[in-house]
């Protein structure tokens, strides 16, 4: 199973591609970067094109997207929501199943604590994937964490389904 993990943002969108067989293998990760001076409609269009190219290149089986955290900064939450919508559109147009996780779910699944900071998430992603160094930038590390979260949740769901059917 190949997973595309997405950490939405209109200036920096983190993405990751991981294969989940026995061991989780990193295929690719990075960030789509855009100037904050670029008009929002151009950034959103570029996000769509960039994600579509990643999907065409890596052919993921499923997608895991982090849902926006709605804190005190409403403007930021709206921007992330726009990026999330573009990510949903780009992946849904390819017929890919999409799974959504809150930031707290991702942190809890990857670090064991739902309020972990970015450094803790990066450290645990590095350890779990056997990377030689911390994944950078943090948006890419978050996308890797989202993919790991989805894989672990999928494995748990499969195990539970087997237990129920016994």
Tab-separated table of C-alpha atoms in Angstrom:
chain	number	residue	atom	x	y	z
A	1	UNK	CA	0.000	0.000	0.000
A	2	UNK	CA	1.407	3.388	-0.999
A	3	UNK	CA	0.268	6.414	1.005
A	4	UNK	CA	0.360	10.109	0.137
A	5	UNK	CA	0.503	12.182	3.327
A	6	UNK	CA	-0.447	15.858	3.065
A	7	UNK	CA	0.102	18.716	5.501
A	8	UNK	CA	-1.974	21.485	3.864
A	9	UNK	CA	-0.855	25.082	3.578
A	10	UNK	CA	-1.128	27.816	0.948
A	11	UNK	CA	2.496	28.949	1.303
A	12	UNK	CA	4.069	25.600	2.251
A	13	UNK	CA	2.308	22.316	1.596
A	14	UNK	CA	4.147	19.308	2.991
A	15	UNK	CA	3.815	15.987	1.201
A	16	UNK	CA	5.154	12.491	1.674
A	17	UNK	CA	5.006	9.213	-0.183
A	18	UNK	CA	5.539	6.062	1.880
A	19	UNK	CA	5.140	2.379	1.157
A	20	UNK	CA	3.631	0.270	3.920
A	21	UNK	CA	4.399	-3.398	3.665
A	22	UNK	CA	6.069	-5.059	6.677
A	23	UNK	CA	8.304	-2.030	7.201
A	24	UNK	CA	7.394	1.530	6.317
A	25	UNK	CA	9.633	2.763	3.491
A	26	UNK	CA	10.027	6.417	2.540
A	27	UNK	CA	9.716	6.951	-1.207
A	28	UNK	CA	9.699	10.751	-1.341
A	29	UNK	CA	8.894	13.794	0.755
A	30	UNK	CA	9.169	17.530	0.473
A	31	UNK	CA	7.339	20.823	0.357
A	32	UNK	CA	5.559	22.741	-2.357
A	33	UNK	CA	6.637	26.353	-1.667
A	34	UNK	CA	4.893	29.498	-2.858
A	35	UNK	CA	5.501	33.172	-2.295
A	36	UNK	CA	3.037	34.822	0.093
A	37	UNK	CA	3.025	37.707	-2.414
A	38	UNK	CA	1.546	35.439	-5.088
A	39	UNK	CA	-2.236	35.944	-5.340
A	40	UNK	CA	-4.141	33.229	-3.482
A	41	UNK	CA	-5.889	31.985	-6.619
A	42	UNK	CA	-2.507	31.433	-8.327
A	43	UNK	CA	-1.141	29.606	-5.262
A	44	UNK	CA	-4.195	27.338	-5.104
A	45	UNK	CA	-3.922	26.559	-8.817
A	46	UNK	CA	-0.201	25.805	-8.398
A	47	UNK	CA	-0.971	23.555	-5.410
A	48	UNK	CA	-3.439	21.611	-7.535
A	49	UNK	CA	-0.945	21.215	-10.375
A	50	UNK	CA	1.893	20.283	-8.009
A	51	UNK	CA	-0.149	17.655	-6.166
A	52	UNK	CA	-1.458	16.273	-9.451
A	53	UNK	CA	2.147	15.829	-10.650
A	54	UNK	CA	3.133	14.071	-7.399
A	55	UNK	CA	0.131	11.748	-7.739
A	56	UNK	CA	0.949	10.987	-11.389
A	57	UNK	CA	4.601	10.286	-10.569
A	58	UNK	CA	4.118	8.110	-7.468
A	59	UNK	CA	0.651	6.565	-7.943
A	60	UNK	CA	-0.447	6.356	-4.285
A	61	UNK	CA	-3.200	3.948	-3.261
A	62	UNK	CA	-4.604	6.134	-0.475
A	63	UNK	CA	-4.305	9.658	0.851
A	64	UNK	CA	-4.068	10.930	4.421
A	65	UNK	CA	-4.695	14.637	5.013
A	66	UNK	CA	-4.277	16.584	8.215
A	67	UNK	CA	-7.360	18.617	9.051
A	68	UNK	CA	-6.853	22.282	9.883
A	69	UNK	CA	-6.391	23.257	13.498
A	70	UNK	CA	-8.841	26.020	14.312
A	71	UNK	CA	-7.092	28.147	16.875
A	72	UNK	CA	-7.202	31.831	17.505
A	73	UNK	CA	-5.954	32.847	14.061
A	74	UNK	CA	-9.049	32.597	11.876
A	75	UNK	CA	-7.212	33.930	8.800
A	76	UNK	CA	-4.651	31.126	9.037
A	77	UNK	CA	-7.366	28.491	9.537
A	78	UNK	CA	-9.196	29.714	6.425
A	79	UNK	CA	-6.012	29.578	4.340
A	80	UNK	CA	-5.253	26.038	5.498
A	81	UNK	CA	-8.867	25.074	4.775
A	82	UNK	CA	-8.464	26.340	1.228
A	83	UNK	CA	-5.293	24.287	0.770
A	84	UNK	CA	-7.036	21.240	2.249
A	85	UNK	CA	-9.895	21.683	-0.235
A	86	UNK	CA	-7.461	21.818	-3.163
A	87	UNK	CA	-5.711	18.673	-1.850
A	88	UNK	CA	-9.072	16.905	-1.587
A	89	UNK	CA	-9.983	17.952	-5.131
A	90	UNK	CA	-6.625	16.889	-6.614
A	91	UNK	CA	-6.771	13.473	-4.958
A	92	UNK	CA	-10.502	12.861	-5.393
A	93	UNK	CA	-10.171	13.580	-9.124
A	94	UNK	CA	-7.852	10.566	-9.260
A	95	UNK	CA	-10.399	8.392	-7.424
A	96	UNK	CA	-8.145	7.969	-4.397
A	97	UNK	CA	-9.617	7.141	-0.975
A	98	UNK	CA	-8.997	10.030	1.423
A	99	UNK	CA	-8.603	9.767	5.189
A	100	UNK	CA	-8.593	12.727	7.569
A	101	UNK	CA	-6.723	13.116	10.834
A	102	UNK	CA	-6.641	15.948	13.347
A	103	UNK	CA	-3.250	17.308	14.439
A	104	UNK	CA	-3.804	15.790	17.907
A	105	UNK	CA	-4.562	12.352	16.376
A	106	UNK	CA	-1.367	12.480	14.324
A	107	UNK	CA	0.758	13.532	17.295
A	108	UNK	CA	-0.766	10.893	19.560
A	109	UNK	CA	-0.310	8.130	17.004
A	110	UNK	CA	3.298	9.070	16.191
A	111	UNK	CA	4.626	10.224	19.580
A	112	UNK	CA	2.135	8.806	22.067
A	113	UNK	CA	1.177	12.308	23.223
A	114	UNK	CA	-1.423	14.481	21.465
A	115	UNK	CA	0.240	17.760	22.398
A	116	UNK	CA	3.773	17.013	21.237
A	117	UNK	CA	5.764	19.860	19.737
A	118	UNK	CA	7.220	19.888	16.215
A	119	UNK	CA	10.662	18.802	17.435
A	120	UNK	CA	9.222	15.726	19.173
A	121	UNK	CA	7.255	14.801	16.050
A	122	UNK	CA	10.362	15.155	13.870
A	123	UNK	CA	12.412	13.000	16.273
A	124	UNK	CA	9.821	10.220	16.335
A	125	UNK	CA	9.388	10.311	12.543
A	126	UNK	CA	13.166	10.009	12.181
A	127	UNK	CA	13.255	7.054	14.592
A	128	UNK	CA	10.250	5.213	13.151
A	129	UNK	CA	11.450	5.561	9.565
A	130	UNK	CA	15.127	4.947	10.318
A	131	UNK	CA	16.171	8.222	8.718
A	132	UNK	CA	19.784	9.369	9.177
A	133	UNK	CA	18.692	12.897	10.122
A	134	UNK	CA	15.589	14.854	11.062
A	135	UNK	CA	13.250	15.288	8.091
A	136	UNK	CA	13.245	18.925	7.025
A	137	UNK	CA	11.423	21.222	6.733
A	138	UNK	CA	8.887	20.616	9.484
A	139	UNK	CA	6.001	20.676	6.971
A	140	UNK	CA	7.521	17.644	5.227
A	141	UNK	CA	8.080	15.939	8.595
A	142	UNK	CA	4.424	16.575	9.408
A	143	UNK	CA	3.389	14.990	6.099
A	144	UNK	CA	5.481	11.922	6.969
A	145	UNK	CA	3.831	11.823	10.409
A	146	UNK	CA	0.386	11.980	8.785
A	147	UNK	CA	1.248	9.011	6.551
A	148	UNK	CA	2.613	7.054	9.546
A	149	UNK	CA	-0.555	7.858	11.501
A	150	UNK	CA	-2.716	6.528	8.684
A	151	UNK	CA	-0.688	3.340	8.320
A	152	UNK	CA	-0.812	2.624	12.049
A	153	UNK	CA	-4.542	3.373	12.217
A	154	UNK	CA	-5.198	1.141	9.183
A	155	UNK	CA	-3.224	-1.708	10.728
A	156	UNK	CA	-5.131	-1.317	14.005
A	157	UNK	CA	-8.468	-1.312	12.158
A	158	UNK	CA	-7.497	-4.469	10.246
A	159	UNK	CA	-6.424	-6.218	13.449
A	160	UNK	CA	-9.682	-5.227	15.198
A	161	UNK	CA	-11.746	-6.464	12.254
A	162	UNK	CA	-10.001	-9.854	12.461
A	163	UNK	CA	-10.637	-10.036	16.196
A	164	UNK	CA	-14.332	-9.267	15.757
A	165	UNK	CA	-14.743	-11.842	12.987
A	166	UNK	CA	-13.246	-14.639	15.127
